Coordinates of C-alpha atoms in Angstrom, one line a residue:
M24 CA -27.4 -3.7 73.6
D25 CA -30.0 -2.6 76.0
V26 CA -32.2 -5.3 77.6
R27 CA -35.2 -4.9 79.9
L28 CA -35.6 -7.7 82.5
D29 CA -38.9 -8.5 84.4
Y30 CA -37.4 -7.8 87.8
G31 CA -39.4 -6.4 90.7
K32 CA -42.4 -4.3 90.0
E33 CA -40.8 -1.8 87.6
G34 CA -38.4 -4.0 85.7
L35 CA -34.7 -3.5 85.3
E36 CA -32.9 -1.9 82.3
I37 CA -29.3 -3.2 81.7
S38 CA -26.7 -2.5 79.0
L39 CA -24.6 -5.3 77.6
P40 CA -21.4 -4.9 75.6
D41 CA -22.0 -4.9 71.9
H42 CA -19.4 -7.6 71.2
L43 CA -21.5 -10.2 73.1
D44 CA -23.7 -12.6 71.2
V45 CA -27.0 -12.0 73.1
K46 CA -30.1 -14.1 72.7
T47 CA -33.3 -13.2 74.6
L48 CA -35.7 -15.7 76.0
A49 CA -39.2 -14.2 76.5
Y50 CA -42.7 -15.5 77.3
Q51 CA -45.1 -15.6 74.5
S52 CA -48.8 -14.8 74.9
A53 CA -51.0 -17.8 75.2
T54 CA -54.6 -18.7 75.8
P55 CA -55.3 -20.7 79.0
I56 CA -56.2 -24.4 78.2
A57 CA -59.6 -24.1 79.9
Q58 CA -60.5 -20.9 78.1
Q59 CA -62.5 -20.7 74.9
P60 CA -61.7 -18.0 72.3
D61 CA -64.9 -16.1 72.9
Q62 CA -64.7 -16.2 76.8
T63 CA -63.4 -13.6 79.1
D64 CA -61.1 -14.6 81.9
R65 CA -64.0 -14.3 84.4
Q66 CA -66.3 -16.5 82.3
A67 CA -63.6 -19.1 82.0
L68 CA -63.1 -19.2 85.8
Q69 CA -66.8 -19.4 86.4
E70 CA -67.0 -22.3 83.9
V71 CA -64.2 -24.2 85.6
L72 CA -66.0 -23.8 89.0
K73 CA -69.2 -25.2 87.5
H74 CA -67.5 -28.0 85.6
P75 CA -64.2 -28.9 87.3
N76 CA -62.2 -32.0 86.4
H77 CA -62.8 -35.1 88.5
A78 CA -64.8 -33.3 91.2
P79 CA -68.4 -31.9 91.8
P80 CA -69.0 -28.2 91.2
L81 CA -68.0 -25.9 94.0
S82 CA -71.7 -25.0 94.4
E83 CA -72.5 -28.6 95.3
I84 CA -69.5 -29.1 97.5
I85 CA -70.4 -26.2 99.8
Q86 CA -74.0 -27.4 100.4
G87 CA -74.6 -27.7 104.1
R88 CA -71.4 -25.9 105.1
S89 CA -71.6 -22.6 106.9
S90 CA -68.0 -21.4 107.1
A91 CA -65.0 -21.3 104.8
C92 CA -61.3 -20.6 104.9
I93 CA -59.6 -19.7 101.6
V94 CA -55.8 -20.0 101.7
I95 CA -53.9 -17.7 99.3
C96 CA -50.2 -17.1 98.5
D97 CA -48.5 -14.1 99.8
I98 CA -47.1 -11.2 97.8
T99 CA -44.0 -13.2 96.8
R100 CA -46.0 -15.4 94.4
P101 CA -47.4 -14.1 91.1
V102 CA -50.9 -15.3 91.6
P103 CA -53.9 -13.3 90.3
N104 CA -55.7 -13.7 93.6
Q105 CA -58.4 -11.0 93.1
Q106 CA -59.3 -12.5 89.7
I107 CA -59.6 -16.0 91.1
L108 CA -61.2 -15.1 94.4
E109 CA -64.1 -13.1 93.0
P110 CA -66.0 -16.0 91.4
I111 CA -65.2 -18.3 94.3
L112 CA -66.6 -15.8 96.8
E113 CA -69.7 -15.2 94.6
T114 CA -70.3 -19.0 94.7
L115 CA -69.9 -19.2 98.5
L116 CA -72.3 -16.2 99.0
A117 CA -74.8 -17.7 96.5
G118 CA -74.7 -21.0 98.6
G119 CA -75.8 -19.1 101.7
M120 CA -72.6 -18.3 103.4
A121 CA -72.3 -14.9 105.1
P122 CA -69.3 -12.7 104.4
S123 CA -68.5 -12.8 108.1
S124 CA -68.2 -16.6 108.0
I125 CA -65.5 -16.5 105.3
K126 CA -61.9 -16.0 106.1
I127 CA -59.0 -15.5 103.7
L128 CA -55.8 -16.8 105.1
I129 CA -52.4 -15.7 103.7
A130 CA -50.0 -18.6 103.5
T131 CA -46.9 -16.9 104.7
G132 CA -45.0 -20.0 105.8
L133 CA -41.9 -18.4 107.5
H134 CA -42.2 -15.1 105.5
R135 CA -43.0 -11.9 107.2
A136 CA -46.7 -10.8 107.5
S137 CA -48.2 -9.1 104.5
R138 CA -48.6 -5.3 104.9
P139 CA -52.0 -3.7 104.5
E140 CA -51.1 -2.1 101.2
E141 CA -49.8 -5.5 99.9
I142 CA -53.1 -7.2 100.9
V143 CA -55.0 -4.6 98.9
E144 CA -52.7 -5.2 96.0
M145 CA -53.2 -9.0 96.2
V146 CA -57.0 -9.1 96.6
G147 CA -58.3 -5.7 95.6
E148 CA -60.0 -3.0 97.7
D149 CA -63.5 -4.5 97.7
I150 CA -62.4 -7.9 99.0
A151 CA -60.0 -6.4 101.5
A152 CA -62.8 -4.2 102.9
K153 CA -65.5 -6.9 103.0
Y154 CA -63.8 -10.0 104.3
T155 CA -61.6 -11.0 107.2
I156 CA -58.1 -11.4 105.9
L157 CA -55.5 -13.0 108.2
N158 CA -51.7 -13.5 108.0
H159 CA -50.5 -16.9 109.2
D160 CA -47.9 -16.8 111.9
A161 CA -45.9 -20.0 112.1
Q162 CA -44.5 -19.1 115.5
D163 CA -47.7 -18.2 117.3
R164 CA -48.9 -21.4 119.0
K165 CA -52.3 -19.7 119.7
Q166 CA -52.9 -19.8 116.0
L167 CA -52.0 -23.5 115.6
V168 CA -53.6 -26.9 116.2
Y169 CA -51.5 -30.0 116.8
L170 CA -52.4 -33.0 114.7
G171 CA -49.9 -35.5 116.0
K172 CA -46.9 -36.8 114.0
S173 CA -46.8 -38.0 110.4
P174 CA -45.6 -41.5 109.6
R175 CA -42.1 -40.0 109.1
G176 CA -42.1 -38.4 112.5
V177 CA -42.9 -34.8 111.4
P178 CA -44.9 -32.9 114.1
M179 CA -47.9 -31.5 112.4
W180 CA -49.0 -28.0 113.5
I181 CA -51.6 -26.3 111.3
N182 CA -53.4 -23.0 111.4
T183 CA -56.5 -23.0 113.6
H184 CA -58.6 -20.9 111.3
Y185 CA -58.1 -23.4 108.5
M186 CA -58.8 -26.4 110.7
E187 CA -62.0 -24.9 112.1
A188 CA -63.5 -24.1 108.7
E189 CA -66.2 -26.4 107.3
M190 CA -65.1 -25.6 103.8
K191 CA -61.3 -25.5 103.0
I192 CA -60.1 -23.9 99.7
T193 CA -56.6 -23.2 98.5
V194 CA -55.7 -20.8 95.7
G195 CA -52.2 -20.9 94.3
L196 CA -50.1 -21.7 91.3
I197 CA -48.3 -24.8 89.9
E198 CA -44.8 -24.4 88.7
P199 CA -41.6 -26.5 88.9
H200 CA -40.1 -26.5 92.4
F201 CA -36.5 -27.4 93.1
M202 CA -37.3 -29.6 96.2
A203 CA -40.9 -30.6 96.0
G204 CA -41.0 -31.4 92.3
F205 CA -43.8 -28.9 91.6
S206 CA -45.5 -26.3 93.8
G207 CA -49.3 -26.4 94.2
G208 CA -52.1 -27.0 96.6
R209 CA -50.4 -29.1 99.2
K210 CA -47.6 -26.5 99.6
L211 CA -50.1 -23.9 100.7
I212 CA -50.7 -26.1 103.7
C213 CA -47.2 -27.2 104.4
P214 CA -45.2 -25.0 104.6
G215 CA -47.8 -22.3 103.9
I216 CA -50.0 -22.5 107.0
A217 CA -47.9 -24.9 109.1
G218 CA -46.1 -24.2 112.4
L219 CA -42.4 -23.5 112.8
E220 CA -41.6 -27.0 114.1
T221 CA -43.4 -28.6 111.2
I222 CA -41.6 -26.5 108.6
R223 CA -38.2 -26.9 110.3
E224 CA -38.5 -30.7 110.2
W225 CA -40.0 -30.8 106.7
H226 CA -37.1 -28.5 105.5
S227 CA -34.5 -30.6 107.2
P228 CA -31.6 -32.4 105.4
R229 CA -33.1 -35.8 105.8
F230 CA -35.8 -34.7 103.3
L231 CA -34.0 -32.1 101.2
E232 CA -30.8 -34.1 100.6
H233 CA -32.7 -37.1 99.1
P234 CA -31.8 -37.7 95.5
N235 CA -35.4 -37.6 94.4
A236 CA -36.0 -34.1 96.0
A237 CA -35.5 -32.4 92.7
T238 CA -37.2 -30.2 90.1
G239 CA -40.1 -31.9 88.4
Q240 CA -39.7 -35.1 90.4
L241 CA -42.7 -36.4 92.2
S242 CA -42.3 -40.2 92.2
G243 CA -40.2 -41.2 95.2
N244 CA -39.8 -37.6 96.4
P245 CA -40.1 -37.5 100.2
V246 CA -40.5 -33.7 100.2
H247 CA -43.6 -34.1 98.0
S248 CA -45.0 -37.2 99.7
E249 CA -44.6 -35.8 103.2
N250 CA -46.3 -32.4 102.6
T251 CA -49.0 -34.2 100.6
W252 CA -49.6 -36.5 103.6
I253 CA -49.7 -33.5 106.0
A254 CA -52.1 -31.6 103.7
N255 CA -54.5 -34.6 103.5
R256 CA -54.4 -35.0 107.2
A257 CA -55.3 -31.3 107.6

């Protein structure tokens, strides 16, 4: 039996012995919860920005703010950055921000820097050409601001570009995470744009070996509560 796995960019074909009882688990197509049947993906995103849950529209939040830093995941995360960034950037420009005052910061954590061709793949040629796009470097103190220690004693070093922006936006994905319970916004800040000392302590055994540091577990999870505290502080 031949099976194609979604592995890497091209996929992987493997052959399994015929005597094996093989069952395949595959994703089914689905309509996003916030999308109406007659809407395009772009229209659905624009509608969400105009009518978000439990928050004012982005167009209202940015009023009076002259600069923005948008944090995005790096190439290792399957986020449709270009698709999401386009309506966000349009909203910022319509609110009076200049392209030169908007920075897109790649949350590398301790990963290597994104290559130029990977940046184009992530955000598209137009966005890559028009906006300042930066790789976070957790080991470069010149890129970091020290915010003191958290209540649990974690030294908080966060990217300077993010801290200096008047408008802070994170773009990512939410999925089960084997330590933090779920991924999501606060993980783009810690570890995404945190310093080496911060990440090293947050990833230390005293957090990771806690019994509540588990997949899908938020309540009582010190990994989740710690990086949430750090993200709120930033």
